[in-house]
mmCIF file of C-alpha atoms and ligand atoms in Angstrom:
data_model
loop_
_atom_site.group_PDB
_atom_site.id
_atom_site.type_symbol
_atom_site.label_atom_id
_atom_site.label_comp_id
_atom_site.label_asym_id
_atom_site.label_seq_id
_atom_site.Cartn_x
_atom_site.Cartn_y
_atom_site.Cartn_z
ATOM 1 C CA MET F 7 -3.058 -24.813 -2.805
ATOM 2 C CA PRO F 8 -0.013 -27.039 -3.382
ATOM 3 C CA MET F 9 1.181 -29.163 -0.484
ATOM 4 C CA ILE F 10 4.522 -29.156 1.285
ATOM 5 C CA SER F 11 6.256 -32.537 1.075
ATOM 6 C CA LEU F 12 7.426 -33.828 4.441
ATOM 7 C CA SER F 13 10.817 -35.440 4.967
ATOM 8 C CA ARG F 14 13.269 -35.707 7.812
ATOM 9 C CA ARG F 15 14.856 -32.329 6.980
ATOM 10 C CA LEU F 16 11.561 -30.721 7.921
ATOM 11 C CA ARG F 17 11.629 -31.814 11.501
ATOM 12 C CA ARG F 18 8.631 -33.113 13.439
ATOM 13 C CA THR F 19 8.410 -32.189 17.119
ATOM 14 C CA PRO F 20 7.840 -34.186 20.309
ATOM 15 C CA PHE F 21 4.226 -32.898 20.194
ATOM 16 C CA SER F 22 3.454 -33.513 16.505
ATOM 17 C CA ASP F 23 1.310 -36.576 17.259
ATOM 18 C CA GLY F 24 -0.873 -34.454 19.551
ATOM 19 C CA VAL F 25 -1.046 -31.606 17.060
ATOM 20 C CA GLU F 26 -2.234 -33.993 14.331
ATOM 21 C CA ALA F 27 -4.785 -35.656 16.611
ATOM 22 C CA ALA F 28 -6.157 -32.168 17.400
ATOM 23 C CA GLY F 29 -6.841 -31.638 13.695
ATOM 24 C CA VAL F 30 -4.161 -29.141 12.671
ATOM 25 C CA LYS F 31 -5.155 -27.539 9.356
ATOM 26 C CA GLY F 32 -1.989 -25.640 8.407
ATOM 27 C CA TYR F 33 1.728 -25.504 9.108
ATOM 28 C CA THR F 34 4.592 -23.185 8.393
ATOM 29 C CA VAL F 35 8.302 -24.039 8.559
ATOM 30 C CA TYR F 36 10.336 -22.388 11.319
ATOM 31 C CA ASN F 37 13.924 -23.284 12.175
ATOM 32 C CA HIS F 38 13.549 -26.253 9.793
ATOM 33 C CA MET F 39 10.714 -27.562 11.962
ATOM 34 C CA LEU F 40 6.930 -27.786 11.721
ATOM 35 C CA LEU F 41 5.010 -24.913 13.338
ATOM 36 C CA PRO F 42 1.200 -25.115 13.278
ATOM 37 C CA THR F 43 -0.543 -21.961 12.005
ATOM 38 C CA VAL F 44 -4.232 -22.886 12.151
ATOM 39 C CA PHE F 45 -6.484 -25.413 13.874
ATOM 40 C CA ARG F 46 -10.163 -24.463 13.393
ATOM 41 C CA SER F 47 -9.782 -21.158 11.516
ATOM 42 C CA ILE F 48 -7.546 -18.184 12.268
ATOM 43 C CA GLU F 49 -10.609 -16.240 13.496
ATOM 44 C CA GLU F 50 -11.963 -19.085 15.662
ATOM 45 C CA ASP F 51 -8.510 -19.770 17.097
ATOM 46 C CA TYR F 52 -8.196 -16.031 17.884
ATOM 47 C CA ARG F 53 -11.508 -15.886 19.754
ATOM 48 C CA HIS F 54 -10.723 -19.044 21.691
ATOM 49 C CA LEU F 55 -7.219 -17.789 22.627
ATOM 50 C CA LYS F 56 -8.742 -14.621 24.092
ATOM 51 C CA ASP F 57 -11.513 -16.492 25.960
ATOM 52 C CA ALA F 58 -10.043 -19.764 27.186
ATOM 53 C CA VAL F 59 -6.661 -21.526 27.159
ATOM 54 C CA GLN F 60 -4.574 -23.152 24.458
ATOM 55 C CA VAL F 61 -1.583 -25.487 24.353
ATOM 56 C CA TRP F 62 0.917 -24.520 21.636
ATOM 57 C CA ASP F 63 3.586 -26.700 20.035
ATOM 58 C CA VAL F 64 6.357 -24.105 19.753
ATOM 59 C CA ALA F 65 9.169 -26.671 19.737
ATOM 60 C CA CYS F 66 10.493 -24.738 16.717
ATOM 61 C CA GLU F 67 11.662 -22.093 19.171
ATOM 62 C CA ARG F 68 14.939 -24.028 19.330
ATOM 63 C CA GLN F 69 17.469 -23.401 22.054
ATOM 64 C CA VAL F 70 21.082 -22.422 21.545
ATOM 65 C CA GLU F 71 22.741 -23.525 24.768
ATOM 66 C CA LEU F 72 25.850 -21.791 26.117
ATOM 67 C CA ARG F 73 27.687 -23.729 28.799
ATOM 68 C CA GLY F 74 30.991 -22.859 30.464
ATOM 69 C CA PRO F 75 32.922 -20.069 32.194
ATOM 70 C CA ASP F 76 32.663 -17.719 29.170
ATOM 71 C CA ALA F 77 28.903 -18.207 28.624
ATOM 72 C CA GLY F 78 27.964 -14.799 30.061
ATOM 73 C CA ARG F 79 30.714 -13.029 28.132
ATOM 74 C CA LEU F 80 29.598 -14.678 24.887
ATOM 75 C CA MET F 81 25.963 -13.766 25.547
ATOM 76 C CA GLN F 82 26.895 -10.092 25.964
ATOM 77 C CA MET F 83 28.884 -10.195 22.710
ATOM 78 C CA LEU F 84 25.680 -11.120 20.888
ATOM 79 C CA THR F 85 23.353 -8.362 22.105
ATOM 80 C CA PRO F 86 23.271 -4.597 22.706
ATOM 81 C CA ARG F 87 21.034 -5.160 25.750
ATOM 82 C CA ASP F 88 23.056 -4.717 28.961
ATOM 83 C CA LEU F 89 22.952 -8.080 30.749
ATOM 84 C CA ARG F 90 24.877 -7.119 33.887
ATOM 85 C CA GLY F 91 21.714 -6.737 35.984
ATOM 86 C CA MET F 92 20.276 -10.057 34.857
ATOM 87 C CA THR F 93 20.184 -12.823 37.452
ATOM 88 C CA ALA F 94 19.695 -16.572 37.108
ATOM 89 C CA GLY F 95 15.946 -17.180 36.949
ATOM 90 C CA GLN F 96 15.288 -14.294 34.573
ATOM 91 C CA CYS F 97 14.412 -14.196 30.874
ATOM 92 C CA TYR F 98 15.211 -11.217 28.630
ATOM 93 C CA TYR F 99 13.939 -10.406 25.163
ATOM 94 C CA VAL F 100 17.223 -9.616 23.397
ATOM 95 C CA PRO F 101 17.948 -8.228 19.935
ATOM 96 C CA ILE F 102 20.933 -10.095 18.447
ATOM 97 C CA VAL F 103 23.016 -8.020 16.038
ATOM 98 C CA ASP F 104 25.935 -8.576 13.661
ATOM 99 C CA GLU F 105 28.979 -6.328 13.205
ATOM 100 C CA THR F 106 26.924 -3.851 11.154
ATOM 101 C CA GLY F 107 24.202 -3.587 13.787
ATOM 102 C CA GLY F 108 21.826 -5.663 11.629
ATOM 103 C CA MET F 109 19.303 -7.915 13.355
ATOM 104 C CA LEU F 110 20.251 -11.610 13.226
ATOM 105 C CA ASN F 111 17.476 -12.797 15.518
ATOM 106 C CA ASP F 112 15.185 -11.562 18.317
ATOM 107 C CA PRO F 113 15.176 -14.416 20.844
ATOM 108 C CA VAL F 114 14.359 -14.795 24.502
ATOM 109 C CA ALA F 115 17.521 -15.344 26.567
ATOM 110 C CA VAL F 116 17.036 -17.624 29.560
ATOM 111 C CA LYS F 117 19.701 -17.357 32.257
ATOM 112 C CA LEU F 118 19.755 -20.783 33.935
ATOM 113 C CA ALA F 119 22.970 -20.112 35.903
ATOM 114 C CA GLU F 120 26.008 -17.837 35.631
ATOM 115 C CA ASP F 121 27.620 -20.375 33.322
ATOM 116 C CA ARG F 122 24.557 -21.751 31.538
ATOM 117 C CA TRP F 123 22.139 -19.962 29.166
ATOM 118 C CA TRP F 124 19.504 -20.871 26.633
ATOM 119 C CA ILE F 125 18.830 -18.604 23.684
ATOM 120 C CA SER F 126 15.280 -19.371 22.543
ATOM 121 C CA ILE F 127 15.577 -18.383 18.927
ATOM 122 C CA ALA F 128 13.335 -16.970 16.225
ATOM 123 C CA ASP F 129 13.567 -18.216 12.649
ATOM 124 C CA SER F 130 17.225 -17.883 11.628
ATOM 125 C CA ASP F 131 20.205 -20.236 11.946
ATOM 126 C CA LEU F 132 21.717 -18.391 14.886
ATOM 127 C CA LEU F 133 23.622 -21.467 16.096
ATOM 128 C CA TYR F 134 26.305 -20.977 13.418
ATOM 129 C CA TRP F 135 26.928 -17.325 14.314
ATOM 130 C CA VAL F 136 27.206 -18.206 18.006
ATOM 131 C CA LYS F 137 29.499 -21.191 17.385
ATOM 132 C CA ALA F 138 31.728 -19.123 15.095
ATOM 133 C CA THR F 139 31.925 -16.305 17.620
ATOM 134 C CA ALA F 140 32.867 -18.690 20.432
ATOM 135 C CA HIS F 141 35.465 -20.379 18.243
ATOM 136 C CA GLY F 142 36.912 -17.215 16.718
ATOM 137 C CA TRP F 143 37.412 -15.595 20.125
ATOM 138 C CA ARG F 144 38.717 -18.850 21.657
ATOM 139 C CA LEU F 145 36.078 -18.688 24.370
ATOM 140 C CA ASP F 146 35.808 -21.361 27.030
ATOM 141 C CA VAL F 147 32.199 -22.304 26.290
ATOM 142 C CA LEU F 148 30.265 -25.144 24.686
ATOM 143 C CA VAL F 149 27.631 -24.126 22.145
ATOM 144 C CA ASP F 150 25.016 -26.561 20.888
ATOM 145 C CA GLU F 151 21.316 -27.228 20.321
ATOM 146 C CA PRO F 152 19.978 -29.343 23.201
ATOM 147 C CA ASP F 153 16.919 -31.623 23.069
ATOM 148 C CA VAL F 154 14.655 -28.914 24.515
ATOM 149 C CA SER F 155 11.226 -28.134 23.066
ATOM 150 C CA PRO F 156 9.086 -25.278 24.351
ATOM 151 C CA LEU F 157 5.387 -25.933 24.879
ATOM 152 C CA ALA F 158 3.359 -22.769 25.478
ATOM 153 C CA VAL F 159 0.152 -22.537 27.508
ATOM 154 C CA GLN F 160 -1.565 -19.265 26.598
ATOM 155 C CA GLY F 161 -4.848 -17.551 27.364
ATOM 156 C CA PRO F 162 -6.780 -16.176 30.349
ATOM 157 C CA LYS F 163 -7.245 -19.635 31.895
ATOM 158 C CA ALA F 164 -3.559 -20.579 31.619
ATOM 159 C CA ASP F 165 -2.875 -20.088 35.345
ATOM 160 C CA GLU F 166 -5.699 -22.419 36.344
ATOM 161 C CA LEU F 167 -4.658 -25.125 33.893
ATOM 162 C CA MET F 168 -0.978 -24.933 34.827
ATOM 163 C CA ALA F 169 -1.771 -25.038 38.557
ATOM 164 C CA ARG F 170 -3.722 -28.272 38.037
ATOM 165 C CA VAL F 171 -0.729 -29.967 36.401
ATOM 166 C CA PHE F 172 2.232 -28.377 38.230
ATOM 167 C CA GLY F 173 0.712 -27.202 41.529
ATOM 168 C CA ASP F 174 -0.279 -23.774 42.826
ATOM 169 C CA GLY F 175 3.374 -22.668 43.032
ATOM 170 C CA VAL F 176 3.378 -22.016 39.324
ATOM 171 C CA ARG F 177 0.959 -19.101 39.871
ATOM 172 C CA ASP F 178 3.749 -17.207 41.668
ATOM 173 C CA VAL F 179 6.114 -17.186 38.668
ATOM 174 C CA ARG F 180 6.478 -13.537 37.615
ATOM 175 C CA PHE F 181 6.566 -12.154 34.046
ATOM 176 C CA PHE F 182 9.770 -13.135 32.241
ATOM 177 C CA ARG F 183 10.981 -15.168 35.210
ATOM 178 C CA PHE F 184 11.079 -18.928 35.492
ATOM 179 C CA GLY F 185 10.905 -21.620 38.121
ATOM 180 C CA VAL F 186 11.667 -25.325 38.007
ATOM 181 C CA PHE F 187 8.681 -27.644 38.506
ATOM 182 C CA ASP F 188 8.252 -31.406 38.583
ATOM 183 C CA PHE F 189 6.259 -33.419 36.063
ATOM 184 C CA GLN F 190 6.349 -37.212 36.451
ATOM 185 C CA GLY F 191 9.735 -37.036 38.141
ATOM 186 C CA ARG F 192 11.261 -34.707 35.542
ATOM 187 C CA ASP F 193 12.439 -31.123 36.147
ATOM 188 C CA MET F 194 10.874 -28.565 33.855
ATOM 189 C CA VAL F 195 11.849 -24.924 33.429
ATOM 190 C CA ILE F 196 8.591 -22.946 33.348
ATOM 191 C CA ALA F 197 8.590 -19.233 32.478
ATOM 192 C CA ARG F 198 5.738 -16.740 32.457
ATOM 193 C CA SER F 199 6.151 -15.662 28.843
ATOM 194 C CA GLY F 200 4.881 -16.465 25.377
ATOM 195 C CA TYR F 201 4.111 -15.143 21.934
ATOM 196 C CA SER F 202 0.728 -13.613 22.831
ATOM 197 C CA LYS F 203 -0.540 -10.870 25.109
ATOM 198 C CA GLN F 204 -3.257 -13.071 26.617
ATOM 199 C CA GLY F 205 -1.031 -14.245 29.477
ATOM 200 C CA GLY F 206 0.489 -17.638 30.040
ATOM 201 C CA PHE F 207 3.562 -19.788 30.347
ATOM 202 C CA GLU F 208 6.244 -21.547 28.377
ATOM 203 C CA ILE F 209 7.427 -24.985 29.483
ATOM 204 C CA TYR F 210 10.927 -25.882 28.268
ATOM 205 C CA VAL F 211 10.484 -29.622 27.807
ATOM 206 C CA GLU F 212 13.785 -31.502 28.057
ATOM 207 C CA GLY F 213 13.782 -34.872 26.305
ATOM 208 C CA GLU F 214 11.417 -35.697 23.479
ATOM 209 C CA ASP F 215 10.102 -38.789 25.300
ATOM 210 C CA ILE F 216 8.202 -36.695 27.868
ATOM 211 C CA GLY F 217 6.550 -34.487 25.219
ATOM 212 C CA MET F 218 3.359 -36.441 24.588
ATOM 213 C CA PRO F 219 2.797 -37.422 28.256
ATOM 214 C CA LEU F 220 2.868 -33.697 29.142
ATOM 215 C CA TRP F 221 0.678 -32.742 26.173
ATOM 216 C CA ASN F 222 -1.891 -35.374 27.178
ATOM 217 C CA ALA F 223 -1.820 -34.357 30.850
ATOM 218 C CA LEU F 224 -2.577 -30.716 29.944
ATOM 219 C CA MET F 225 -5.401 -31.712 27.593
ATOM 220 C CA GLU F 226 -6.891 -34.050 30.205
ATOM 221 C CA ALA F 227 -6.643 -31.535 33.074
ATOM 222 C CA GLY F 228 -8.188 -28.726 31.026
ATOM 223 C CA LYS F 229 -11.287 -30.449 29.637
ATOM 224 C CA ASP F 230 -13.726 -28.294 31.623
ATOM 225 C CA LEU F 231 -11.673 -25.164 30.804
ATOM 226 C CA ASP F 232 -12.269 -25.801 27.094
ATOM 227 C CA VAL F 233 -8.538 -26.294 26.514
ATOM 228 C CA HIS F 234 -7.649 -26.756 22.850
ATOM 229 C CA ALA F 235 -4.521 -27.091 20.783
ATOM 230 C CA GLY F 236 -3.540 -23.695 19.422
ATOM 231 C CA CYS F 237 -0.617 -21.856 17.907
ATOM 232 C CA PRO F 238 0.761 -18.346 17.581
ATOM 233 C CA ASN F 239 -2.189 -16.467 16.108
ATOM 234 C CA LEU F 240 -1.598 -14.035 13.250
ATOM 235 C CA ILE F 241 -4.378 -11.616 14.242
ATOM 236 C CA GLU F 242 -3.584 -11.556 17.952
ATOM 237 C CA ARG F 243 0.160 -11.122 17.458
ATOM 238 C CA ILE F 244 -0.307 -8.180 15.082
ATOM 239 C CA GLU F 245 -2.739 -6.524 17.522
ATOM 240 C CA SER F 246 -0.137 -7.112 20.241
ATOM 241 C CA GLY F 247 2.767 -5.751 18.196
ATOM 242 C CA LEU F 248 4.782 -8.963 18.482
ATOM 243 C CA LEU F 249 7.318 -8.958 15.679
ATOM 244 C CA SER F 250 8.152 -11.876 13.409
ATOM 245 C CA TYR F 251 11.784 -12.193 12.342
ATOM 246 C CA GLY F 252 12.087 -12.708 8.583
ATOM 247 C CA ASN F 253 8.677 -11.103 8.026
ATOM 248 C CA ASP F 254 8.700 -7.766 9.842
ATOM 249 C CA MET F 255 12.487 -7.401 9.990
ATOM 250 C CA THR F 256 15.661 -8.885 8.545
ATOM 251 C CA ASP F 257 19.415 -8.400 8.920
ATOM 252 C CA ASP F 258 18.995 -5.167 6.923
ATOM 253 C CA ASN F 259 17.323 -3.576 9.952
ATOM 254 C CA THR F 260 18.769 -2.227 13.175
ATOM 255 C CA PRO F 261 16.968 -2.883 16.472
ATOM 256 C CA HIS F 262 15.984 0.802 16.530
ATOM 257 C CA GLU F 263 14.242 0.524 13.172
ATOM 258 C CA CYS F 264 12.382 -2.461 14.617
ATOM 259 C CA GLY F 265 11.148 -0.419 17.565
ATOM 260 C CA LEU F 266 13.386 -2.481 19.846
ATOM 261 C CA GLY F 267 15.392 0.481 21.102
ATOM 262 C CA ARG F 268 13.863 -0.115 24.544
ATOM 263 C CA PHE F 269 15.723 -3.432 24.669
ATOM 264 C CA CYS F 270 19.081 -1.820 23.823
ATOM 265 C CA ASN F 271 21.620 -0.180 26.138
ATOM 266 C CA THR F 272 24.245 0.183 23.467
ATOM 267 C CA GLN F 273 26.364 2.652 25.442
ATOM 268 C CA SER F 274 26.833 0.262 28.375
ATOM 269 C CA ALA F 275 26.717 -3.054 26.474
ATOM 270 C CA ILE F 276 30.499 -3.373 26.468
ATOM 271 C CA GLY F 277 31.640 -6.284 24.334
ATOM 272 C CA CYS F 278 28.624 -6.347 22.015
ATOM 273 C CA ILE F 279 29.875 -7.120 18.505
ATOM 274 C CA GLY F 280 27.553 -4.578 16.873
ATOM 275 C CA ARG F 281 28.169 -1.858 19.446
ATOM 276 C CA ASP F 282 30.354 0.487 17.377
ATOM 277 C CA ALA F 283 28.072 0.242 14.360
ATOM 278 C CA LEU F 284 24.970 0.902 16.460
ATOM 279 C CA LEU F 285 26.579 3.871 18.226
ATOM 280 C CA ARG F 286 27.439 5.324 14.804
ATOM 281 C CA VAL F 287 23.947 4.936 13.309
ATOM 282 C CA SER F 288 22.142 5.947 16.501
ATOM 283 C CA LYS F 289 23.714 9.430 16.232
ATOM 284 C CA GLU F 290 21.479 10.208 13.252
ATOM 285 C CA GLY F 291 18.484 8.209 14.505
ATOM 286 C CA PRO F 292 16.642 5.643 12.402
ATOM 287 C CA VAL F 293 15.387 6.726 8.963
ATOM 288 C CA GLN F 294 12.571 4.195 9.000
ATOM 289 C CA GLN F 295 10.684 2.435 11.760
ATOM 290 C CA ILE F 296 8.217 -0.346 12.406
ATOM 291 C CA CYS F 297 4.724 0.935 13.049
ATOM 292 C CA ALA F 298 1.144 -0.194 13.385
ATOM 293 C CA ILE F 299 -1.063 0.559 10.378
ATOM 294 C CA ALA F 300 -4.841 0.214 10.090
ATOM 295 C CA ILE F 301 -5.836 -0.759 6.556
ATOM 296 C CA ASP F 302 -9.278 0.133 5.204
ATOM 297 C CA GLY F 303 -11.618 -2.129 3.286
ATOM 298 C CA PRO F 304 -12.716 -5.744 3.617
ATOM 299 C CA LYS F 305 -10.557 -8.574 4.972
ATOM 300 C CA VAL F 306 -7.093 -8.404 3.400
ATOM 301 C CA PRO F 307 -5.650 -11.435 1.593
ATOM 302 C CA GLY F 308 -2.722 -13.298 3.151
ATOM 303 C CA CYS F 309 0.502 -11.297 3.264
ATOM 304 C CA ASP F 310 3.144 -13.583 1.700
ATOM 305 C CA ARG F 311 5.376 -10.786 0.391
ATOM 306 C CA TRP F 312 6.007 -7.158 1.316
ATOM 307 C CA TRP F 313 3.239 -4.851 0.102
ATOM 308 C CA PRO F 314 4.555 -1.480 -1.133
ATOM 309 C CA VAL F 315 3.419 1.541 0.864
ATOM 310 C CA THR F 316 3.296 4.864 -0.985
ATOM 311 C CA ALA F 317 2.323 8.478 -0.340
ATOM 312 C CA ASN F 318 1.542 10.792 -3.274
ATOM 313 C CA GLY F 319 2.866 8.115 -5.626
ATOM 314 C CA LYS F 320 6.250 7.887 -3.868
ATOM 315 C CA ARG F 321 7.377 4.741 -2.100
ATOM 316 C CA VAL F 322 7.741 5.340 1.647
ATOM 317 C CA GLY F 323 7.679 1.827 3.092
ATOM 318 C CA ARG F 324 6.162 -1.619 3.178
ATOM 319 C CA VAL F 325 3.582 -3.722 4.991
ATOM 320 C CA SER F 326 4.994 -7.039 6.229
ATOM 321 C CA SER F 327 2.094 -8.564 8.209
ATOM 322 C CA ALA F 328 -1.642 -7.945 7.929
ATOM 323 C CA ALA F 329 -4.914 -9.532 9.026
ATOM 324 C CA TRP F 330 -8.571 -8.726 9.627
ATOM 325 C CA SER F 331 -9.227 -8.016 13.313
ATOM 326 C CA PRO F 332 -12.737 -8.923 14.477
ATOM 327 C CA ASP F 333 -12.266 -6.992 17.745
ATOM 328 C CA PHE F 334 -11.072 -3.751 16.129
ATOM 329 C CA ASN F 335 -13.306 -4.105 13.079
ATOM 330 C CA THR F 336 -10.494 -3.131 10.719
ATOM 331 C CA ASN F 337 -7.466 -4.706 9.109
ATOM 332 C CA VAL F 338 -4.458 -4.486 11.414
ATOM 333 C CA ALA F 339 -0.950 -4.453 10.027
ATOM 334 C CA ILE F 340 2.725 -4.119 10.829
ATOM 335 C CA GLY F 341 4.770 -2.006 8.457
ATOM 336 C CA MET F 342 8.085 -0.266 8.119
ATOM 337 C CA VAL F 343 7.805 3.366 6.969
ATOM 338 C CA ARG F 344 10.178 6.270 6.431
ATOM 339 C CA MET F 345 10.371 8.790 9.267
ATOM 340 C CA THR F 346 8.673 11.436 7.097
ATOM 341 C CA HIS F 347 5.509 9.308 7.217
ATOM 342 C CA TRP F 348 5.516 7.555 10.577
ATOM 343 C CA ASP F 349 3.540 10.051 12.704
ATOM 344 C CA ALA F 350 0.218 8.748 14.026
ATOM 345 C CA GLY F 351 -2.633 9.746 11.740
ATOM 346 C CA THR F 352 -0.506 9.818 8.574
ATOM 347 C CA GLU F 353 -2.480 8.542 5.569
ATOM 348 C CA LEU F 354 -0.778 6.061 3.248
ATOM 349 C CA GLN F 355 -1.608 3.956 0.197
ATOM 350 C CA VAL F 356 -1.081 0.249 0.773
ATOM 351 C CA GLU F 357 -0.672 -1.751 -2.431
ATOM 352 C CA ALA F 358 -2.320 -4.987 -1.338
ATOM 353 C CA PRO F 359 -2.479 -7.624 -4.094
ATOM 354 C CA ASP F 360 -6.265 -7.285 -4.520
ATOM 355 C CA GLN F 361 -6.541 -3.471 -4.489
ATOM 356 C CA VAL F 362 -4.819 -0.306 -3.372
ATOM 357 C CA ARG F 363 -6.166 0.527 0.075
ATOM 358 C CA ARG F 364 -6.010 3.488 2.420
ATOM 359 C CA GLY F 365 -3.814 2.942 5.473
ATOM 360 C CA VAL F 366 -3.510 5.077 8.589
ATOM 361 C CA VAL F 367 -0.485 5.011 10.896
ATOM 362 C CA GLN F 368 -1.565 4.234 14.484
ATOM 363 C CA GLU F 369 -0.290 5.677 17.770
ATOM 364 C CA GLY F 370 0.705 2.219 18.951
ATOM 365 C CA PHE F 371 -0.473 -1.315 18.496
ATOM 366 C CA TRP F 372 -3.985 -2.342 19.410
ATOM 367 C CA ASN F 373 -3.523 -3.640 22.933
HETATM 368 N N1 LIG V 8 9.148 -17.404 23.405
HETATM 369 C C1 LIG V 8 10.305 -18.116 23.391
HETATM 370 N N2 LIG V 8 11.088 -18.149 22.329
HETATM 371 C C2 LIG V 8 10.729 -17.474 21.212
HETATM 372 C C3 LIG V 8 9.555 -16.708 21.164
HETATM 373 C C4 LIG V 8 8.739 -16.691 22.310
HETATM 374 N N3 LIG V 8 11.521 -17.539 20.113
HETATM 375 C C5 LIG V 8 11.013 -17.070 18.864
HETATM 376 C C6 LIG V 8 10.215 -15.806 18.995
HETATM 377 N N4 LIG V 8 9.204 -15.981 20.032
HETATM 378 C C7 LIG V 8 11.128 -14.656 19.343
HETATM 379 N N5 LIG V 8 10.440 -13.374 19.273
HETATM 380 C C8 LIG V 8 9.821 -12.792 20.362
HETATM 381 C C9 LIG V 8 9.085 -11.654 20.158
HETATM 382 C C10 LIG V 8 8.455 -11.036 21.218
HETATM 383 C C11 LIG V 8 8.548 -11.559 22.496
HETATM 384 C C12 LIG V 8 9.281 -12.710 22.693
HETATM 385 C C13 LIG V 8 9.935 -13.326 21.628
HETATM 386 C C14 LIG V 8 7.896 -10.925 23.663
HETATM 387 N N6 LIG V 8 7.842 -9.609 23.689
HETATM 388 C C15 LIG V 8 7.100 -8.860 24.698
HETATM 389 C C16 LIG V 8 6.859 -7.474 24.119
HETATM 390 O O1 LIG V 8 7.516 -7.117 23.158
HETATM 391 O O2 LIG V 8 5.979 -6.810 24.631
HETATM 392 C C17 LIG V 8 7.738 -8.771 26.054
HETATM 393 C C18 LIG V 8 9.147 -8.323 26.071
HETATM 394 C C19 LIG V 8 9.621 -7.869 27.439
HETATM 395 O O3 LIG V 8 8.931 -7.096 28.094
HETATM 396 O O4 LIG V 8 10.728 -8.260 27.838
HETATM 397 O O5 LIG V 8 7.432 -11.587 24.558
HETATM 398 O O6 LIG V 8 7.662 -16.054 22.363
HETATM 399 N N7 LIG V 8 10.659 -18.790 24.478
#
């Protein structure tokens, strides 16, 4: 395998020293920043994530900060999810759409105050779209990328580890809510959220100087819990149906095609830039949709391009993410298939690079 050359354009994170000391074996690039993909092996990392607790450098989940009287108005312009019921202290998973209803990003919105939000973005340069929208509409809001780096603590022992470092109060934080907790005299926003279904938290670390002290404190406090550095795990996230922007969907897809209709209230999301387009296309309903697919045969190779999905020799979709699941004893995959072939139980041919394999559409994901 060729290497990726490092330079300052490919940003390190406040936790990179810790990640390297923990023996990271692979990285990807996400928002122009390093994101670890494997420590011991994908399978070992998967087992450990489900059994213990891991600390993840997800600093690449960059924040777009909105600050000012028009922050809430701008936020609603970006998403078809109705934000009127959202209070400070809550986080929402929000599809972000352009004027055609195409997905630009699928971030977590963090409402810090009526006039202050963070948009914790997936891998696309959303900052430019948000800045241009604020400028074009002459909104009274500042838009920038603050020095904030999320650190995730994920796994069944996350509560115990977090309580040791931040106190028992952290146990009371509810799902997709946050509280502010002290670490060495610094305020930290801590939400119960994260890119796994094993439970856990995300710490929004403000100021790169406090990154390694926090990393080291978590590692020290969790020794007897078998804490280890980890990262978003390909197998676990496919089982959990957590989508990856740029892989499973692009700006060619509507939120409905992505199965994110449950995070849209297009009718009542007044002001959303993509509202008219989404109302128009939602009349007919999506013609293709994301679904879970089980793929037969031995462990699939890495999925670094879309694999064609066919039925009776006709193309009906694609597979965008796939991995061998030890727990389900099959290959698990995320695909996008035409509505004529998306019912559970439908048999498909998946053109993986090593061989054509049988695929079966699943009722839901594997969790
Ligand atoms: N956390 C934070 N920022 C992020 C991610 C994250 N930015 C990048 C990326 N991940 C954005 N994508 C997702 C995808 C799924 C979820 C969060 C961010 C997620 N979904 C749950 C689900 O679909 O079941 C819960 C959604 C809900 O119920 O509201 O958590 O992980 N900070």
